[in-house]
PDB file of C-alpha atoms in Angstrom:
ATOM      1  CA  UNK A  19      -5.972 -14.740 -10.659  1.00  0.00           C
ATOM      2  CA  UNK A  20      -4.275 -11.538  -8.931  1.00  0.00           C
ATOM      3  CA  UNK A  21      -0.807 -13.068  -7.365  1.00  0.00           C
ATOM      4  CA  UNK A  22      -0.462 -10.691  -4.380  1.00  0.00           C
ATOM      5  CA  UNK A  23      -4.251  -9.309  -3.341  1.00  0.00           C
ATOM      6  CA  UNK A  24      -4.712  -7.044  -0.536  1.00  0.00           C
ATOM      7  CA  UNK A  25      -8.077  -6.313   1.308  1.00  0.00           C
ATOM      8  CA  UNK A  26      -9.899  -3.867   1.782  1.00  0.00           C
ATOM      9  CA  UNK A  27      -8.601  -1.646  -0.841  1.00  0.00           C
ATOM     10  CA  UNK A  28      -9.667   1.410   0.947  1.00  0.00           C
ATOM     11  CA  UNK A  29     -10.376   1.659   4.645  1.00  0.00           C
ATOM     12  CA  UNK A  30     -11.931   5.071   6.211  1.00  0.00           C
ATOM     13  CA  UNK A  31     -11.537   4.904  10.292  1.00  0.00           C
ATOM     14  CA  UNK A  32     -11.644   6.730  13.142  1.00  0.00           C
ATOM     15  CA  UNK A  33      -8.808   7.828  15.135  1.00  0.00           C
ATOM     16  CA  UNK A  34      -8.271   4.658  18.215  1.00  0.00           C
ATOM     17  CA  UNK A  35     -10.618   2.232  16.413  1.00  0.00           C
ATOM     18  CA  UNK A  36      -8.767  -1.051  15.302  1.00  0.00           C
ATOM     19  CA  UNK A  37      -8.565  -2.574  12.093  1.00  0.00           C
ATOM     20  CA  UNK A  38      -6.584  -5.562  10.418  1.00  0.00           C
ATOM     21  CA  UNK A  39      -5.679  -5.592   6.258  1.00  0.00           C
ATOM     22  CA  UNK A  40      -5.530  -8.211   4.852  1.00  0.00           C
ATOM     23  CA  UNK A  41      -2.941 -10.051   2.527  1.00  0.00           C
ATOM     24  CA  UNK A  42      -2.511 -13.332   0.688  1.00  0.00           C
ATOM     25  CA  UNK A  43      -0.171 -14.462  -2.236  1.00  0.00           C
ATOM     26  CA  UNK A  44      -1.171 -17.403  -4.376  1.00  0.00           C
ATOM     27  CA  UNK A  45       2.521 -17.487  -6.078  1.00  0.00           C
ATOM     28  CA  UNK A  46       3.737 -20.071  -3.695  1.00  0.00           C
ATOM     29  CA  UNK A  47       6.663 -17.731  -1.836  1.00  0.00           C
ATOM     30  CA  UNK A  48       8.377 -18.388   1.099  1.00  0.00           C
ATOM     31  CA  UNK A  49       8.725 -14.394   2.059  1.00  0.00           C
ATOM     32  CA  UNK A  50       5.962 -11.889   2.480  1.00  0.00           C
ATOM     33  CA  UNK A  51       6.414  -8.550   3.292  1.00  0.00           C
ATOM     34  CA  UNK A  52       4.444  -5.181   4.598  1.00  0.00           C
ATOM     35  CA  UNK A  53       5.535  -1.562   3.578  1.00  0.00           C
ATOM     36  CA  UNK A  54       4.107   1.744   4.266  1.00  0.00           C
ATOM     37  CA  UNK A  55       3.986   4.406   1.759  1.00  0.00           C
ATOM     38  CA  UNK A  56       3.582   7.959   2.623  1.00  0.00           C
ATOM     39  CA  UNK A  57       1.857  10.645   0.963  1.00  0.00           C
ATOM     40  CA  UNK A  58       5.392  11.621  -0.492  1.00  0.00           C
ATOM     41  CA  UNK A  59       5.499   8.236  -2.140  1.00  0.00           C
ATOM     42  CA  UNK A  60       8.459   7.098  -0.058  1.00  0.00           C
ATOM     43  CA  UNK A  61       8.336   3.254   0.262  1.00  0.00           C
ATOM     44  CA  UNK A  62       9.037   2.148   4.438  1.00  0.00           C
ATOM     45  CA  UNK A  63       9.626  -1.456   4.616  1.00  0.00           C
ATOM     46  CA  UNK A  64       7.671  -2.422   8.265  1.00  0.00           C
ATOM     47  CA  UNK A  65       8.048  -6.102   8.099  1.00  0.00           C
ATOM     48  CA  UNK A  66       8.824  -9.225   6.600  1.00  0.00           C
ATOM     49  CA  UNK A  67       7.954 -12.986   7.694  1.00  0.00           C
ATOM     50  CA  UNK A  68       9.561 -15.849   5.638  1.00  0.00           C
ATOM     51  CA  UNK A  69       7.930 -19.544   6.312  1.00  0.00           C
ATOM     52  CA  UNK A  70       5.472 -17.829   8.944  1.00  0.00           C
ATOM     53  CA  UNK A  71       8.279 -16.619  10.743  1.00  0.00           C
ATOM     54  CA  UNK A  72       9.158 -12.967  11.196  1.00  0.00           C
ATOM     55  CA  UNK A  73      11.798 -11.994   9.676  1.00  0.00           C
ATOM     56  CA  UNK A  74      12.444  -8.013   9.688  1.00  0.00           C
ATOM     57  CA  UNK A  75      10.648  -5.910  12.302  1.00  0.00           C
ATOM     58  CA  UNK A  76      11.716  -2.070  11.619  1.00  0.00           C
ATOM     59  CA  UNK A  77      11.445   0.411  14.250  1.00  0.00           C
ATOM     60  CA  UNK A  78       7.485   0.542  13.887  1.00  0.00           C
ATOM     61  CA  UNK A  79       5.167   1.570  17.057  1.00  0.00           C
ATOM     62  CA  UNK A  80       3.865  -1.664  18.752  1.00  0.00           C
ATOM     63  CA  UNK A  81       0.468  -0.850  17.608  1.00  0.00           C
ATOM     64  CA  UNK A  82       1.177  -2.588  14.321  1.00  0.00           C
ATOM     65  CA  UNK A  83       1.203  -6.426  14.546  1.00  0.00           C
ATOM     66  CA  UNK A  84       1.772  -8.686  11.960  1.00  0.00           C
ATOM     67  CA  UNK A  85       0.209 -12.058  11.789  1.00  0.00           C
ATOM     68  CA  UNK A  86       0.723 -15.507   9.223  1.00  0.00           C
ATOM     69  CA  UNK A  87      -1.519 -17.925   9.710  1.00  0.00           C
ATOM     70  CA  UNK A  88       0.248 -19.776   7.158  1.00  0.00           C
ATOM     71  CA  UNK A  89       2.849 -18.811   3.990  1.00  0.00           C
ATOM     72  CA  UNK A  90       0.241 -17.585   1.980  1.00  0.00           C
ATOM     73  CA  UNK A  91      -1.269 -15.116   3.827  1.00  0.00           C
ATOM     74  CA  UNK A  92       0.349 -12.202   6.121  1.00  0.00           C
ATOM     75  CA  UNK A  93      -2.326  -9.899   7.890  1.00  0.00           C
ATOM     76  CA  UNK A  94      -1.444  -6.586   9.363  1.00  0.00           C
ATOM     77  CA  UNK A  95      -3.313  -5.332  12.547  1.00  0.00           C
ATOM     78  CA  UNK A  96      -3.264  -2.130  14.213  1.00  0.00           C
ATOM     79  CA  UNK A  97      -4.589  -1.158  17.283  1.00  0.00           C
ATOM     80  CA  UNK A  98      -5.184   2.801  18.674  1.00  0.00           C
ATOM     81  CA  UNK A  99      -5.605   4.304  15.165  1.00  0.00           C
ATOM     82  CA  UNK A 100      -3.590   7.565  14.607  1.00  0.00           C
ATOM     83  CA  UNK A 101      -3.764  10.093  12.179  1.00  0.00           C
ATOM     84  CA  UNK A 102      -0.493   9.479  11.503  1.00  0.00           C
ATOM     85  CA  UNK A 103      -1.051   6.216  10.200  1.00  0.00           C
ATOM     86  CA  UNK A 104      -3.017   7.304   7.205  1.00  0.00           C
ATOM     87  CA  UNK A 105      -0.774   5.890   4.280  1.00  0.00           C
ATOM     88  CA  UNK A 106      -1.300   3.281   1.754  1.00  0.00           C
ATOM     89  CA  UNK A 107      -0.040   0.046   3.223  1.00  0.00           C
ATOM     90  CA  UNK A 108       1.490  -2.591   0.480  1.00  0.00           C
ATOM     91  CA  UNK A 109       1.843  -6.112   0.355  1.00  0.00           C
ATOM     92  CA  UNK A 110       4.263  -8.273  -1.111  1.00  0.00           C
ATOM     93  CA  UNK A 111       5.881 -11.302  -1.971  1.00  0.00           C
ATOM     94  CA  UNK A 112       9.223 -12.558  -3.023  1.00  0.00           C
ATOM     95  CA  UNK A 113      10.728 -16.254  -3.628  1.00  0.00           C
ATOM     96  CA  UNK A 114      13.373 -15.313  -1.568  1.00  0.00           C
ATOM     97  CA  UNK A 115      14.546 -12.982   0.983  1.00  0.00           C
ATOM     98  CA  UNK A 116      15.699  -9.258  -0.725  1.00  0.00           C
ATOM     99  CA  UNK A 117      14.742 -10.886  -4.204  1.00  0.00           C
ATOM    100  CA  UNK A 118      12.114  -9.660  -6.950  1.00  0.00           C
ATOM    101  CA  UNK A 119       8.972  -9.018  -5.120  1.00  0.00           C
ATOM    102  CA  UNK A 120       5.461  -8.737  -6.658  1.00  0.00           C
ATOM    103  CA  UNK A 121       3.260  -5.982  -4.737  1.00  0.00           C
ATOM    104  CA  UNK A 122      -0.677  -6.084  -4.203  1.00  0.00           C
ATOM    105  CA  UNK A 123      -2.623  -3.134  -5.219  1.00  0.00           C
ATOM    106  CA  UNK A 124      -2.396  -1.576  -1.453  1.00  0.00           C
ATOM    107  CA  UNK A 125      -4.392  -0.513   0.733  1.00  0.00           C
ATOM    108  CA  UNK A 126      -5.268   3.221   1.701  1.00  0.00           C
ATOM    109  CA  UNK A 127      -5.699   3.881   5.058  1.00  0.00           C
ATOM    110  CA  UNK A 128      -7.178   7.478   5.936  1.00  0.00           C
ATOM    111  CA  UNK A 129      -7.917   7.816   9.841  1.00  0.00           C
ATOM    112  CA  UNK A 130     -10.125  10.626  10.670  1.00  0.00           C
TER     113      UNK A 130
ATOM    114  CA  UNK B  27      23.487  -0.097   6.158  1.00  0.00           C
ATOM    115  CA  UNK B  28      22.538  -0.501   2.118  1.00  0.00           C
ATOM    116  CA  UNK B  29      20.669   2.522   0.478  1.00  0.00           C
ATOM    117  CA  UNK B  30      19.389   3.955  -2.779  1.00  0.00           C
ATOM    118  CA  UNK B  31      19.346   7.384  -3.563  1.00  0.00           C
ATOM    119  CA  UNK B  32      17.620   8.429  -6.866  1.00  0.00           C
ATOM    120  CA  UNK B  33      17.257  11.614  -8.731  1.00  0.00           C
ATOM    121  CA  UNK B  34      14.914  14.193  -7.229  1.00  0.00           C
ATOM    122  CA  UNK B  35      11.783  15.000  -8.702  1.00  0.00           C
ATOM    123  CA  UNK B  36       8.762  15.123 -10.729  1.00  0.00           C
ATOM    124  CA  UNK B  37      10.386  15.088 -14.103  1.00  0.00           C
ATOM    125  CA  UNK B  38       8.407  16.607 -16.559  1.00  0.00           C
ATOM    126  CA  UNK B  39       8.526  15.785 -20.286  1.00  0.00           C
ATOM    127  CA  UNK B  40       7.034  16.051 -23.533  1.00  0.00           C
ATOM    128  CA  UNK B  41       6.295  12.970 -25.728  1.00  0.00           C
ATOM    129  CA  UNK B  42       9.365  11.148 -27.477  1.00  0.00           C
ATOM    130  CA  UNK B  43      11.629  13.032 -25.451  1.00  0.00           C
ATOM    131  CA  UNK B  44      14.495  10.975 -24.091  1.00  0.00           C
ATOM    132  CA  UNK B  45      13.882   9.769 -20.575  1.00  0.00           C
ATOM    133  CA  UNK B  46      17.329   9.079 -17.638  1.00  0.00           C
ATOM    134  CA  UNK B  47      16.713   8.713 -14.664  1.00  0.00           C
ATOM    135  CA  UNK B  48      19.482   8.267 -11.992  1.00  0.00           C
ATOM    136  CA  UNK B  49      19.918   6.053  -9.228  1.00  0.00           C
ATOM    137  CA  UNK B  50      23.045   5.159  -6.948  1.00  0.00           C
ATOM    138  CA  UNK B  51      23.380   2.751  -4.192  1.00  0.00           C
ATOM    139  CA  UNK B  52      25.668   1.990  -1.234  1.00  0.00           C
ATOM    140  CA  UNK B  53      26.668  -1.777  -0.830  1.00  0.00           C
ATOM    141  CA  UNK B  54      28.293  -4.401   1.054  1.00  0.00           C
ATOM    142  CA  UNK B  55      28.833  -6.938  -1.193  1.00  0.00           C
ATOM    143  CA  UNK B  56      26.951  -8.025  -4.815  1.00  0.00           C
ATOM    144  CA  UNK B  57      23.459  -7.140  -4.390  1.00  0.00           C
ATOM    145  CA  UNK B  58      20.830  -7.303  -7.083  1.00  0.00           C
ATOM    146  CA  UNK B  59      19.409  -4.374  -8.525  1.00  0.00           C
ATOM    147  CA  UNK B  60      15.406  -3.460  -9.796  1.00  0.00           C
ATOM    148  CA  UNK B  61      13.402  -1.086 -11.162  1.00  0.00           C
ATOM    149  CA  UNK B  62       9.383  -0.885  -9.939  1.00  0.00           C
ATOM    150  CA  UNK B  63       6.840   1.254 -11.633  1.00  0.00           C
ATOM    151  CA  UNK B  64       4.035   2.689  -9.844  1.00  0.00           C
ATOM    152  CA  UNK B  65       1.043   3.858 -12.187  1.00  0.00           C
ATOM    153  CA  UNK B  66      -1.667   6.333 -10.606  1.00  0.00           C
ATOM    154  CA  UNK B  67      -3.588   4.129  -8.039  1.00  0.00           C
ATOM    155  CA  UNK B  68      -1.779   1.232  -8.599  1.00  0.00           C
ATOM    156  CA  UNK B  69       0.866  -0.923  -6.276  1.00  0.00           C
ATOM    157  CA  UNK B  70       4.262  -1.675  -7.875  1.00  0.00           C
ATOM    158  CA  UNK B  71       5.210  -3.668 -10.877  1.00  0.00           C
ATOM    159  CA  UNK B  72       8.827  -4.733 -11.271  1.00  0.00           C
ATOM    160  CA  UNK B  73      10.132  -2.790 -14.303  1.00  0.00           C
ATOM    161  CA  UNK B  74      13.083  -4.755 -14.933  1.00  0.00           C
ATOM    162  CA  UNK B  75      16.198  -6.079 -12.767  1.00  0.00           C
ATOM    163  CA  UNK B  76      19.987  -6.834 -12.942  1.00  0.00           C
ATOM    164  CA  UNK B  77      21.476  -9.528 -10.366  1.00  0.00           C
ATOM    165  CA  UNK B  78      25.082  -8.722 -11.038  1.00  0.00           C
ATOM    166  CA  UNK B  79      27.983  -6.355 -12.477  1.00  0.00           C
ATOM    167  CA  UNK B  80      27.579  -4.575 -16.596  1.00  0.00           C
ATOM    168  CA  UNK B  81      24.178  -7.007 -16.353  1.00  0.00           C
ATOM    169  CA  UNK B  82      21.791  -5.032 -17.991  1.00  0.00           C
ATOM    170  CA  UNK B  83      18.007  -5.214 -17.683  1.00  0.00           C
ATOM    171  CA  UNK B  84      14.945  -3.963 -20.050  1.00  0.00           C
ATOM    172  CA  UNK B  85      11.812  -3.633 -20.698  1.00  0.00           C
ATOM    173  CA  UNK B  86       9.085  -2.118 -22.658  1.00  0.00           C
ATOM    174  CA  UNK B  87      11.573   0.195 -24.365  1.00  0.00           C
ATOM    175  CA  UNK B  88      13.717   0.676 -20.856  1.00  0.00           C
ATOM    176  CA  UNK B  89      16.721   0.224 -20.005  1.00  0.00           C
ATOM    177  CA  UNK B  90      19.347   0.142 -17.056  1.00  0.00           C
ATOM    178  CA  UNK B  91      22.773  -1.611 -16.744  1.00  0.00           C
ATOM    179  CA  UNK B  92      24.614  -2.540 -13.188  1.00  0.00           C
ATOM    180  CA  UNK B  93      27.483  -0.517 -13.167  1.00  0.00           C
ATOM    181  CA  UNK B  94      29.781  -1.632 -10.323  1.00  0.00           C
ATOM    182  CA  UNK B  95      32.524   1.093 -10.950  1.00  0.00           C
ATOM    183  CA  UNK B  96      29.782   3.601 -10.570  1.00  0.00           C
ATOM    184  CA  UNK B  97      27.861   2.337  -7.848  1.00  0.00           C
ATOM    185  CA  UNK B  98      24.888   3.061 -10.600  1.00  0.00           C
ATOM    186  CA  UNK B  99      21.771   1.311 -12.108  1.00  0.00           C
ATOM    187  CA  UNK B 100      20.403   4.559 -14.330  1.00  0.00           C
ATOM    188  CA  UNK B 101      16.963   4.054 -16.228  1.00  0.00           C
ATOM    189  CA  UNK B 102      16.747   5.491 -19.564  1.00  0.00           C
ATOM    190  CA  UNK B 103      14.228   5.225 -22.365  1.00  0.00           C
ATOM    191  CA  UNK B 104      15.052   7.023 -25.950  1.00  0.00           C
ATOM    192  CA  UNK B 105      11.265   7.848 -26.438  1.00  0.00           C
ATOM    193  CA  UNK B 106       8.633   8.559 -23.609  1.00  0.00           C
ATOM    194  CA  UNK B 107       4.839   7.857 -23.997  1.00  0.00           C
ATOM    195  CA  UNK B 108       2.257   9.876 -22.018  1.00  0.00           C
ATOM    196  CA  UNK B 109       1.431   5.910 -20.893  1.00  0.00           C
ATOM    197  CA  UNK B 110       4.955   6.160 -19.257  1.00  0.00           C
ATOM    198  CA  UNK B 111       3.822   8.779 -16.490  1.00  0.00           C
ATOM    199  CA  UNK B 112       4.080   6.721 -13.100  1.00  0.00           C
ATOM    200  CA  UNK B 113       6.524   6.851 -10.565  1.00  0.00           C
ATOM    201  CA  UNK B 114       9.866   5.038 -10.701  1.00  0.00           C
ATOM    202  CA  UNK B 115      11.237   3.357  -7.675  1.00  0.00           C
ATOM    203  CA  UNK B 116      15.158   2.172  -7.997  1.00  0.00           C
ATOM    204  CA  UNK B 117      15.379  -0.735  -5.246  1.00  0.00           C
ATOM    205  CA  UNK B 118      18.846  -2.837  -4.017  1.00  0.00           C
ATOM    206  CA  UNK B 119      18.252  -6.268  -3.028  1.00  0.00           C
ATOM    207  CA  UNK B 120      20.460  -6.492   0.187  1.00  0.00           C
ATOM    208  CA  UNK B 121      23.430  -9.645  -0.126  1.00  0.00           C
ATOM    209  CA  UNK B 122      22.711 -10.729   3.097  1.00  0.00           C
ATOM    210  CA  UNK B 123      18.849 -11.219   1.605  1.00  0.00           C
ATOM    211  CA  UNK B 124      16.923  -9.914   4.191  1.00  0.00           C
ATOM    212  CA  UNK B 125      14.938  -7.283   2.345  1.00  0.00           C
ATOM    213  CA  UNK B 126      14.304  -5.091  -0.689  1.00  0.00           C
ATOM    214  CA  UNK B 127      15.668  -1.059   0.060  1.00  0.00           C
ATOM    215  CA  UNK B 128      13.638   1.920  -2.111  1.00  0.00           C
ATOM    216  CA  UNK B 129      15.339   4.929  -3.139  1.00  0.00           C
ATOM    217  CA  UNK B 130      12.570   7.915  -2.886  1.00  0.00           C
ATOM    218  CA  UNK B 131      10.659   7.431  -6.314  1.00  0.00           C
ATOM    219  CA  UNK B 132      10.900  10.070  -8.881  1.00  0.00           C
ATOM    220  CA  UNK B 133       7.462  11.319 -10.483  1.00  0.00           C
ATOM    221  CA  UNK B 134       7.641  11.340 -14.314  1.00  0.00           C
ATOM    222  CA  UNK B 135       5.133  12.956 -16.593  1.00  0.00           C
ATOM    223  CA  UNK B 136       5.127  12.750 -20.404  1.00  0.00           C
ATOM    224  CA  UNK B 137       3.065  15.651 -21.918  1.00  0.00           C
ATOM    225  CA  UNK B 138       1.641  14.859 -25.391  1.00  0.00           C
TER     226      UNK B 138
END
């Protein structure tokens, strides 16, 4: 069983459609996080939740909004599409807050 | 605030060459230290890890030791596989807990 999985793992769009990725972590962790990785490979954290409640919000357009249903899961939705926001998006999960995390396999984001 | 700052990029070797690469951080405090490896098309495994001062971590032949004097958690391997080409991420987990910090990854490739 993957710990972290992320869906979809790729996502074409076009620029102002919406679209939601989703995350869930069957490792039993009270933190989940989201981070943004540009095409330079540098790692952005964007948020983190810890028991369903949000946690870190870093400066990160309003567009982006973060949703937990429950600890397990922590879905990312963005509304207005840019072409900015094309990036792979990554998942993770950590016992605790700033401790080891385990990352899903991202997802790639490519607006058009 | 906390940050990571590793050595700049790609690093280019041949096979069974010896492998450092550096990484400093700024801290308040004692926070833990990792190392994530990112393989082409993959999300990021945790390499190894050190939660406090001349701790040192390994793992499949690497190494790095939490050097509080230096402010320094430097990776090193004495022989590189062409299976070793990924990017390295050096992370700080912050004291207070509240999230993981990346330095900028540093692309290693191991020519046969």
């Amino acid at each position: 069983d993957t710990a972290v999985s992320q869906t979809p793992k790729y996502l074409v769009t076009q620029m102002g459609n919406d679209k939601s990725i989703k995350c869930e972590q069957n490792l039993g962790h009270d933190t989940m996080y989201w981070y943004k990785q540009d095409s330079k490979k540098f790692l952005k954290i964007m948020f983190s939740y810890n028991n369903k409640e949000l946690i870190i919000n870093e400066t990160v357009p309003n567009r982006f909004s973060p949703k937990s249903p429950d600890k397990a899961h922590l879905n990312l939705h963005i509304n207005s599409l840019e072409l900015g926001d094309s990036a792979v998006y990554f998942c993770a999960s950590s016992q605790d807050l700033g401790r080891m995390a385990f990352f899903g396999q991202g997802t790639r984001l490519t607006v058009v | 605030g906390d940050s990571v700052t590793q050595m700049e990029g790609p690093v280019t070797l041949s096979e069974e060459a010896f492998l450092t690469i550096n990484c400093t951080y700024t801290a308040t405090g004692y926070p833990s230290l990792f190392w994530y490896v990112q393989y082409p098309g993959e999300g990021l495994q945790l390499l190894l890890k050190a939660t406090k001062a001349d701790d040192k971590g390994s793992n499949k032949g690497f190494e790095a030791t939490y050097r509080k004097e230096t402010t320094s958690f430097h990776l090193e391997k004495g022989s590189v596989q062409v299976s070793d080409s990924a990017v390295y991420f050096c992370a700080l987990g912050e004291t207070s807990g509240s999230r993981l910090t990346f330095g900028e990854g540093t692309q290693l490739t191991v020519n046969p």
